[in-house]
PDB file of C-alpha atoms in Angstrom:
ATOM      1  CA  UNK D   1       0.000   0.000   0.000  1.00 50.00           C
ATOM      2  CA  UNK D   2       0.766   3.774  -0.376  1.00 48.00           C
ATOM      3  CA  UNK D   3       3.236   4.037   2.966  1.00 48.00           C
ATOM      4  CA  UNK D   4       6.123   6.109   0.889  1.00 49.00           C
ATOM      5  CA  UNK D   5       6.758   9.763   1.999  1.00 55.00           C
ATOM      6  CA  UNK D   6       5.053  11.855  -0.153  1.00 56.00           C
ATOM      7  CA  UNK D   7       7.378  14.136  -1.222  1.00 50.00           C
ATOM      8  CA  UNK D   8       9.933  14.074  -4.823  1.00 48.00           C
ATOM      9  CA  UNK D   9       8.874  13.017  -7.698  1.00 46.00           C
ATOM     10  CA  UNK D  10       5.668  11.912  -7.624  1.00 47.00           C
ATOM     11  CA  UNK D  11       4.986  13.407  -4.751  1.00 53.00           C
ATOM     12  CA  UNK D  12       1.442  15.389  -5.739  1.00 61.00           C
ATOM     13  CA  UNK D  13      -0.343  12.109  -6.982  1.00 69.00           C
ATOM     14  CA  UNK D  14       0.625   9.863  -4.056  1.00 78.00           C
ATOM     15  CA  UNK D  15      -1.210  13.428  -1.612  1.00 86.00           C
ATOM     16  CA  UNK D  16      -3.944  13.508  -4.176  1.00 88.00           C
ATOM     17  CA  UNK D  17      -4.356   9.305  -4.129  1.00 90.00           C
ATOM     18  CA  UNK D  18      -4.808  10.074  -0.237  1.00 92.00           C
ATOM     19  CA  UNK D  19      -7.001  12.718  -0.371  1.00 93.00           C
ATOM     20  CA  UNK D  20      -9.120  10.793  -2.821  1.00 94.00           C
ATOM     21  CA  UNK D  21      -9.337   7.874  -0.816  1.00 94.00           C
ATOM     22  CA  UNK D  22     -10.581   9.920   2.706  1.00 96.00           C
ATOM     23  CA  UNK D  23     -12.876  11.409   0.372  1.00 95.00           C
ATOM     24  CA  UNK D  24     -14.673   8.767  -1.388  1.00 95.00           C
ATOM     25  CA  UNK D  25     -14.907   7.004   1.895  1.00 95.00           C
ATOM     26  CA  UNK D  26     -16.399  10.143   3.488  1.00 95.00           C
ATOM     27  CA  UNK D  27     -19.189  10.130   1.139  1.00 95.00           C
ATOM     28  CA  UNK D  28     -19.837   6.152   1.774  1.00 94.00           C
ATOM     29  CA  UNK D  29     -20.377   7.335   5.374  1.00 93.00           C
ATOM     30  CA  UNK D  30     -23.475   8.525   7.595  1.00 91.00           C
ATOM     31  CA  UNK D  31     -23.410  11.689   8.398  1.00 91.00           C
ATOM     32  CA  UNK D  32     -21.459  11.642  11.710  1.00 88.00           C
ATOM     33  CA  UNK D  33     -18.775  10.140  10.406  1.00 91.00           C
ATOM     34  CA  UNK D  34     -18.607  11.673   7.206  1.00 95.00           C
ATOM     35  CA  UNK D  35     -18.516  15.572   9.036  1.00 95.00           C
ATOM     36  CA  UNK D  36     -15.276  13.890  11.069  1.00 94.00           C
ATOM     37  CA  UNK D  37     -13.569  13.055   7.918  1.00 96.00           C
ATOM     38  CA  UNK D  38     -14.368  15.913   5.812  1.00 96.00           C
ATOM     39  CA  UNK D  39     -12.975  18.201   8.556  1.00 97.00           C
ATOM     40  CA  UNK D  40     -10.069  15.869   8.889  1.00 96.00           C
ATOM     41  CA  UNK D  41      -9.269  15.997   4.885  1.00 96.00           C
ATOM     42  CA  UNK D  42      -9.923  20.537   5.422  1.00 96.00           C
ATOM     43  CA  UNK D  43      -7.154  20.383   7.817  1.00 96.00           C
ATOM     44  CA  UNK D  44      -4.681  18.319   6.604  1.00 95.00           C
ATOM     45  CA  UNK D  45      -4.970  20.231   3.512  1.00 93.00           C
ATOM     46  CA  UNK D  46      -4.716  23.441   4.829  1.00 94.00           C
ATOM     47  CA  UNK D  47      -2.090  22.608   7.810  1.00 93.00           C
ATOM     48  CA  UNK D  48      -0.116  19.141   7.268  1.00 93.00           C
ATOM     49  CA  UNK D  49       3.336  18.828   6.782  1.00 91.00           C
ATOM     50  CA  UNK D  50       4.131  16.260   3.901  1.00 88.00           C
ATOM     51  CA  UNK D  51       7.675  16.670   4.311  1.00 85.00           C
ATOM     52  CA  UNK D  52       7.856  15.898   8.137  1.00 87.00           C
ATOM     53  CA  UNK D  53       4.443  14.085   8.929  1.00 89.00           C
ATOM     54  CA  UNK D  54       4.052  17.247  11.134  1.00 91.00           C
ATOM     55  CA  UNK D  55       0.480  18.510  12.316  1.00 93.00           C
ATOM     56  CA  UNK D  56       0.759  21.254  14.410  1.00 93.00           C
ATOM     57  CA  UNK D  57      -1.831  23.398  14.834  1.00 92.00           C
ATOM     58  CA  UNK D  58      -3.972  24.993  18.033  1.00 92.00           C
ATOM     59  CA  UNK D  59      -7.508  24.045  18.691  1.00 92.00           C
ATOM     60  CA  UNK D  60      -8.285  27.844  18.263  1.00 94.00           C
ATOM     61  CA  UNK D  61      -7.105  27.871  15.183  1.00 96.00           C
ATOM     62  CA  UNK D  62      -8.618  24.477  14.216  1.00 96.00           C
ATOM     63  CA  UNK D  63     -12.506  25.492  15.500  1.00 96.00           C
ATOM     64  CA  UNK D  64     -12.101  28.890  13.437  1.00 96.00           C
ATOM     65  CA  UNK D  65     -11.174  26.062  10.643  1.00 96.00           C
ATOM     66  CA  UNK D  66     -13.901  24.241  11.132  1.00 96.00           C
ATOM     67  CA  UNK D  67     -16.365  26.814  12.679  1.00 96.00           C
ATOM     68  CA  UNK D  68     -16.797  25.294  15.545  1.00 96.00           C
ATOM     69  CA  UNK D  69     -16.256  25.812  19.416  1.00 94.00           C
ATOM     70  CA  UNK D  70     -13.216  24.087  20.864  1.00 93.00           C
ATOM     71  CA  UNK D  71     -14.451  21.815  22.760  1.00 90.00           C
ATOM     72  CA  UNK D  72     -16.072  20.164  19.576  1.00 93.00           C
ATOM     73  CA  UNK D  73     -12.453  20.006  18.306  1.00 93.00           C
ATOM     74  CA  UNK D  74     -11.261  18.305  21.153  1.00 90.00           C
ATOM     75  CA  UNK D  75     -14.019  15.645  20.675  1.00 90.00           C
ATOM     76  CA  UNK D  76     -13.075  15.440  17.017  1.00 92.00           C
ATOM     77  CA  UNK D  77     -10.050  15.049  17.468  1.00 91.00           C
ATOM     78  CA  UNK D  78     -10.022  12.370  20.637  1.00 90.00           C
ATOM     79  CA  UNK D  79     -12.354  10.536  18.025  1.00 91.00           C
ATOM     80  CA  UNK D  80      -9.479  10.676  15.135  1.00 92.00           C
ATOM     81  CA  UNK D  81      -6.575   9.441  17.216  1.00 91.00           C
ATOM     82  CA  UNK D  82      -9.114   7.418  18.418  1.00 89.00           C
ATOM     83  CA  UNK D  83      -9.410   5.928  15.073  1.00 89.00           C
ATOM     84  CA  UNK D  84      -5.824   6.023  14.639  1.00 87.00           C
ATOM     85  CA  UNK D  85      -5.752   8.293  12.009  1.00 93.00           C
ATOM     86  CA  UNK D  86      -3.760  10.854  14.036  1.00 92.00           C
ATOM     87  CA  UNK D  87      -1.056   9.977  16.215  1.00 90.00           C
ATOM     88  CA  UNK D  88       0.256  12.207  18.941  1.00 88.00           C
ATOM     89  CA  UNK D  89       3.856  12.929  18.847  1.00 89.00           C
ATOM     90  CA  UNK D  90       4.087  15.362  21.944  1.00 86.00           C
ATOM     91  CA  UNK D  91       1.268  16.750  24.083  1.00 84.00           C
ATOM     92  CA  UNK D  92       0.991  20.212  23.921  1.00 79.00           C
ATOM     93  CA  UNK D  93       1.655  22.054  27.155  1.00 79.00           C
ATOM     94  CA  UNK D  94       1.507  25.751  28.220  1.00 78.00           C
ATOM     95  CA  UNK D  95       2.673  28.101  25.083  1.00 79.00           C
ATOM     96  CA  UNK D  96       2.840  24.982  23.176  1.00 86.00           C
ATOM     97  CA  UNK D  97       0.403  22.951  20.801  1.00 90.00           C
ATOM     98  CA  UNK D  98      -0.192  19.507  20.692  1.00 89.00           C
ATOM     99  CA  UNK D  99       1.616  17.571  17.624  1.00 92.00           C
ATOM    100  CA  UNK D 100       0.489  14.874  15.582  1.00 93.00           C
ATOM    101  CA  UNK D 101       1.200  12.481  12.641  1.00 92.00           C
ATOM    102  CA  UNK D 102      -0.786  11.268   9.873  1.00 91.00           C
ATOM    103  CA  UNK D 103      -1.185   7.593  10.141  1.00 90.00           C
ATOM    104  CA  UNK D 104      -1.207   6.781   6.275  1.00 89.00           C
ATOM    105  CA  UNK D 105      -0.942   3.158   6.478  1.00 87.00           C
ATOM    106  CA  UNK D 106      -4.375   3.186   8.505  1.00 89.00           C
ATOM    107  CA  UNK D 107      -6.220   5.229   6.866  1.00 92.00           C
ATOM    108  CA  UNK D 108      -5.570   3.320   3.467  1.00 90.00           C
ATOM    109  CA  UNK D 109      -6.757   0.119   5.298  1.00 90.00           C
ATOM    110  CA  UNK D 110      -9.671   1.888   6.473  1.00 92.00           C
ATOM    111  CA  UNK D 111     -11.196   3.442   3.220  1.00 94.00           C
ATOM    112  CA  UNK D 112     -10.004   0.639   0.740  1.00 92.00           C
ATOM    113  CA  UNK D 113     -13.527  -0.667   0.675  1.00 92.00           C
ATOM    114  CA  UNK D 114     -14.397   2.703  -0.809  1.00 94.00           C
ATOM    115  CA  UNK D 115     -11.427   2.604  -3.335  1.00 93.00           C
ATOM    116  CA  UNK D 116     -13.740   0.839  -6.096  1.00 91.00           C
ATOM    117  CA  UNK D 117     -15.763   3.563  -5.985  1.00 92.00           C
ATOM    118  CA  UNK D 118     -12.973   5.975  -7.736  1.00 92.00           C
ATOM    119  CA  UNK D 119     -11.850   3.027 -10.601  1.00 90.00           C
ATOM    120  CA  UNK D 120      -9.984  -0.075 -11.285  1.00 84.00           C
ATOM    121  CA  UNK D 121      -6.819   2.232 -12.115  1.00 82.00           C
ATOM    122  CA  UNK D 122      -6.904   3.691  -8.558  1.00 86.00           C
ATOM    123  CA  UNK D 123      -7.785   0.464  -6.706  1.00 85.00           C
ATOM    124  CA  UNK D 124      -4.186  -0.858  -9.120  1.00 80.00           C
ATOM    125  CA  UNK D 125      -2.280   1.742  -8.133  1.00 80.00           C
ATOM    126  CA  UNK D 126      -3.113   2.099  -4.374  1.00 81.00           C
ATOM    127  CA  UNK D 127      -2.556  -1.737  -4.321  1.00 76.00           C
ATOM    128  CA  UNK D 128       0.430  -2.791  -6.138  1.00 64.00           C
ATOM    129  CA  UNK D 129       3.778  -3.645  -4.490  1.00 49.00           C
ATOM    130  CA  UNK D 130       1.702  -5.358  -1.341  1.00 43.00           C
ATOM    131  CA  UNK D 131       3.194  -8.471   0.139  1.00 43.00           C
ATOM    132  CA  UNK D 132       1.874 -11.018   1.979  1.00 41.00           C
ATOM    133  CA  UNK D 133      -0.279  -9.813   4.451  1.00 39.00           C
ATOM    134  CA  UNK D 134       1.621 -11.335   7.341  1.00 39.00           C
ATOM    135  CA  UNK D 135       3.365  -8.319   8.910  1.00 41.00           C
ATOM    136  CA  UNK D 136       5.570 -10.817  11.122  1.00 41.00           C
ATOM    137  CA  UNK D 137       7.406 -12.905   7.913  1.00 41.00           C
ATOM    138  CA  UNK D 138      11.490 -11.603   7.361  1.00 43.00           C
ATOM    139  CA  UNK D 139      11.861 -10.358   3.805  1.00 43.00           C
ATOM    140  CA  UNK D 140      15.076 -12.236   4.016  1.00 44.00           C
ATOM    141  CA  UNK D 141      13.938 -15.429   6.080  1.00 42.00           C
ATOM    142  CA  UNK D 142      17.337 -17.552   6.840  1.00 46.00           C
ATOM    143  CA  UNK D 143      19.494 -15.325   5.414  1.00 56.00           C
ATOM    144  CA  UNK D 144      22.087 -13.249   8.281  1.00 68.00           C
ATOM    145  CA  UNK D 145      23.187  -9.725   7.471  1.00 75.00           C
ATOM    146  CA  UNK D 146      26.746  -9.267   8.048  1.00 81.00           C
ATOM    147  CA  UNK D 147      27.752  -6.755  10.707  1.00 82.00           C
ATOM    148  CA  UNK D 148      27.211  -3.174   8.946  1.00 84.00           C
ATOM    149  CA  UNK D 149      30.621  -0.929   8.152  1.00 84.00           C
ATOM    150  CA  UNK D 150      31.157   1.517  10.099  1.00 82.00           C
ATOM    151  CA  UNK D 151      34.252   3.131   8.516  1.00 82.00           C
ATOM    152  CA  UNK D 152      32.449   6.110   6.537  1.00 83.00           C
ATOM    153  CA  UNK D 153      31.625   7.485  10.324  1.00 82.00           C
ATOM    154  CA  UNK D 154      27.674   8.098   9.362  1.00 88.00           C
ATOM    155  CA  UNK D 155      25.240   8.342  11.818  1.00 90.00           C
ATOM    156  CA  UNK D 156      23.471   5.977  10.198  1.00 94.00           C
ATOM    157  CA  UNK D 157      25.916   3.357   9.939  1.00 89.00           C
ATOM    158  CA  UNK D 158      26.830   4.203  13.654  1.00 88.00           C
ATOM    159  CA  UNK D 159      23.066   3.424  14.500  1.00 90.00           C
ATOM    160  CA  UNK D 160      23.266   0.493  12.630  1.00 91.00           C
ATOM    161  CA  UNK D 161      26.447  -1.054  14.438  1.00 87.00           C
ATOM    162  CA  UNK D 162      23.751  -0.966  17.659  1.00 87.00           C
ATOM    163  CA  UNK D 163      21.190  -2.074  15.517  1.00 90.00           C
ATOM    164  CA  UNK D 164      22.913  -5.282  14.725  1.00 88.00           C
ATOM    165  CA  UNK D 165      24.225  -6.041  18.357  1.00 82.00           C
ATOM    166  CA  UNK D 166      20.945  -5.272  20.280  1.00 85.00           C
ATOM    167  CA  UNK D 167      19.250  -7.756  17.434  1.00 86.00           C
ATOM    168  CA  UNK D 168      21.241  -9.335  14.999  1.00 86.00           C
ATOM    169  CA  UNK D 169      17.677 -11.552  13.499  1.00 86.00           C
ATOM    170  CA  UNK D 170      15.356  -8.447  13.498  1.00 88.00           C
ATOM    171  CA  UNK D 171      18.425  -6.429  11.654  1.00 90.00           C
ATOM    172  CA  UNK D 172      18.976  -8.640   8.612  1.00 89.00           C
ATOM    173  CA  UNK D 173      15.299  -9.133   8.262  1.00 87.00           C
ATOM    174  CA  UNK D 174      14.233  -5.316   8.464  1.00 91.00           C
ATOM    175  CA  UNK D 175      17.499  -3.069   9.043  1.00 93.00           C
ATOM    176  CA  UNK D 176      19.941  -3.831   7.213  1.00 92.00           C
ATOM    177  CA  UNK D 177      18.367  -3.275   3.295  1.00 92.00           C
ATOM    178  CA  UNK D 178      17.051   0.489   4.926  1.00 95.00           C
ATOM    179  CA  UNK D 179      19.435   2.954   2.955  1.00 94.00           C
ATOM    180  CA  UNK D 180      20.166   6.070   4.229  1.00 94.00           C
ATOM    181  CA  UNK D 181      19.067   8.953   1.788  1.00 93.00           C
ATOM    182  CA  UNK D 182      19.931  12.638   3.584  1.00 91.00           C
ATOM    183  CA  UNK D 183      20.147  14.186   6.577  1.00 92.00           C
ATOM    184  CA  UNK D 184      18.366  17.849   6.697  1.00 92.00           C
ATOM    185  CA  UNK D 185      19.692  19.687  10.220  1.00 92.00           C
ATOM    186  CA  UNK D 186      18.226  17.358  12.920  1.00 93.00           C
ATOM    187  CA  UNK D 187      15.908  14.625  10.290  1.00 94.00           C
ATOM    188  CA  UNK D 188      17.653  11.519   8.833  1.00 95.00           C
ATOM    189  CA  UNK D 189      15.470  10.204   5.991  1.00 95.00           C
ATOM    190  CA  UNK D 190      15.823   6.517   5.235  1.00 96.00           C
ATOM    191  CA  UNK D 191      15.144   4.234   2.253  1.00 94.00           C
ATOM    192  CA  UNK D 192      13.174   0.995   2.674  1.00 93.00           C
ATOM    193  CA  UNK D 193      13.023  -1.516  -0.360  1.00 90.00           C
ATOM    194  CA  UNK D 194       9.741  -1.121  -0.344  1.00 89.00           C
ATOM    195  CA  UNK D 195       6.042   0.086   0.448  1.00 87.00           C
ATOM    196  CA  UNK D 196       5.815  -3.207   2.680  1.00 86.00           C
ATOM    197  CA  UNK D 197       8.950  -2.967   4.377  1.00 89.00           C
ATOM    198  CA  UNK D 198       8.800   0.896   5.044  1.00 90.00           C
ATOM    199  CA  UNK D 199       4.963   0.223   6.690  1.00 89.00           C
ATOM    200  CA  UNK D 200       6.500  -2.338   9.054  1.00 88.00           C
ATOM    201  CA  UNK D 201       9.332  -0.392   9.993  1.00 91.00           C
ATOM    202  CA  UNK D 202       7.916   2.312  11.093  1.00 91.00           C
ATOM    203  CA  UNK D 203       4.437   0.280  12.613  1.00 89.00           C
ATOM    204  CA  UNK D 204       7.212  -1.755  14.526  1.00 90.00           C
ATOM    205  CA  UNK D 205      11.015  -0.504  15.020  1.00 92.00           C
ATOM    206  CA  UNK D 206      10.708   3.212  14.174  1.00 93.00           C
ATOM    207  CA  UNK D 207      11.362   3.886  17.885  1.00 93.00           C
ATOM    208  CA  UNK D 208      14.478   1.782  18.304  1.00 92.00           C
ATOM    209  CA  UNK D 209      15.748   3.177  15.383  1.00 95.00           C
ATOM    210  CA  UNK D 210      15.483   6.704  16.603  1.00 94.00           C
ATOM    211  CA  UNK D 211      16.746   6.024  19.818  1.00 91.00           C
ATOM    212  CA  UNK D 212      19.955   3.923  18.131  1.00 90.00           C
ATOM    213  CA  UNK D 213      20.624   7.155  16.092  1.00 91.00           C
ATOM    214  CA  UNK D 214      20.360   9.356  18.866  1.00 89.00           C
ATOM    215  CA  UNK D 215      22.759   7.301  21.547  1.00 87.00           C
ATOM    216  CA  UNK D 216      25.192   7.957  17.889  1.00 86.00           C
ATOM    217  CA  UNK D 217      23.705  11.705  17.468  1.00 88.00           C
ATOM    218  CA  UNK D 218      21.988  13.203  19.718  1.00 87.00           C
ATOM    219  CA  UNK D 219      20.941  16.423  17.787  1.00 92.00           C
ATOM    220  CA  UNK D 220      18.671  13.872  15.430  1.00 94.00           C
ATOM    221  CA  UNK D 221      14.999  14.314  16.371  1.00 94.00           C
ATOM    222  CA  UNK D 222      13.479  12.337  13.546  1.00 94.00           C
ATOM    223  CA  UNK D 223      13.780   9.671  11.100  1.00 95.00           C
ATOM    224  CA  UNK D 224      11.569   9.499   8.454  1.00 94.00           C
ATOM    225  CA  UNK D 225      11.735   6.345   6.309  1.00 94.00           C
ATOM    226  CA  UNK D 226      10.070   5.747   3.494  1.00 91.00           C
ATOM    227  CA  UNK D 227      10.044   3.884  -0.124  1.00 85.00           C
TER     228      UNK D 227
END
């Protein structure tokens, strides 16, 4: 499924395949449910960060959005993470507004019933690359990574050294084909193989990834991996 980041080349269809697919469910939906979404897709349009799966925006601003009072926005928005559509990445606090991610992966497993409704070439395209559905089966079953080199001095290939010594089977099944692609002030990005692999990564090991990088960096906030 669609789990790359959607930014580069080809970056506007993968948003629009999104957007598409929230929508078209939306209007499959009672009312209730279909208000929730709708106001979803109006914000992330209006406020999401592609780039850094970044959502960061007050519930003042939001109910003006949405022309609403805020306590409807917190009950909107308890009901999204709820879903787990939106995932909190630090609770806002005084002078300082909540953040959240966009779960993509969920959201495409939630409105693919709805994906027929748009046409075969969308249902195609939002589907190819899957794998099995097992999200538990090594891509490289049997087969051990060698410990990474470390010679280059990346932080990635630092963070990888760990990596391999923490969890030497979980490493050559999911780890060790992740390439790194840049480093923009305190975000690393990474490269999976593919849809599949970049889903489970960051469903599953996202978190000891970060934290490897940061015992090897700790100025990186953020890893972003993607397809």
């Amino acid at each position: 499924m669609l789990a790359r980041k959607p930014t580069g080349r080809g970056a506007s269809a993968i948003k629009y395949d999104l957007l598409t697919a929230m929508g078209s469910f939306a209007l499959s939906q009672r009312r209730g449910s279909q208000l929730l979404v709708f106001r979803l897709l109006t914000l992330v349009t209006a406020r999401y960060n592609w780039q850094r799966d970044h959502l960061a925006v007050g519930q003042r601003e939001i109910a003006r959005l949405w022309d609403v009072d805020e306590r409807t926005v917190k009950r909107e928005m308890a009901k999204l993470r709820g879903m787990g559509w939106l995932t909190l990445k630090r609770q806002g606090a005084r002078g300082r507004v909540s953040e959240y991610g966009l779960s993509i992966e969920r959201i495409l497993e939630d409105t693919e019933p709805s994906w027929e409704a748009v046409g075969p070439d969308f249902v195609y395209r939002l589907s190819q690359e899957d794998e099995p559905t097992s999200n538990v089966v090594p891509l490289r079953a049997g087969e051990a990574a060698p410990k990474p080199d470390t010679s280059d001095g990346l932080e990635w290939s630092l963070a990888k050294a760990l990596l391999h010594e923490e969890d030497a089977a979980t490493y050559s099944s999911w780890i060790a084909a992740l390439q790194r692609e840049d480093r923009v002030g305190e975000h690393l990005t990474l490269i999976a193989p593919s849809r599949f692999h970049a889903t489970y990564v960051v469903t599953h090991l996202k978190a000891r990834i970060l934290s490897a990088c940061r015992d090897v960096d700790d100025t990186i906030t953020n890893v972003m991996i993607t397809a």
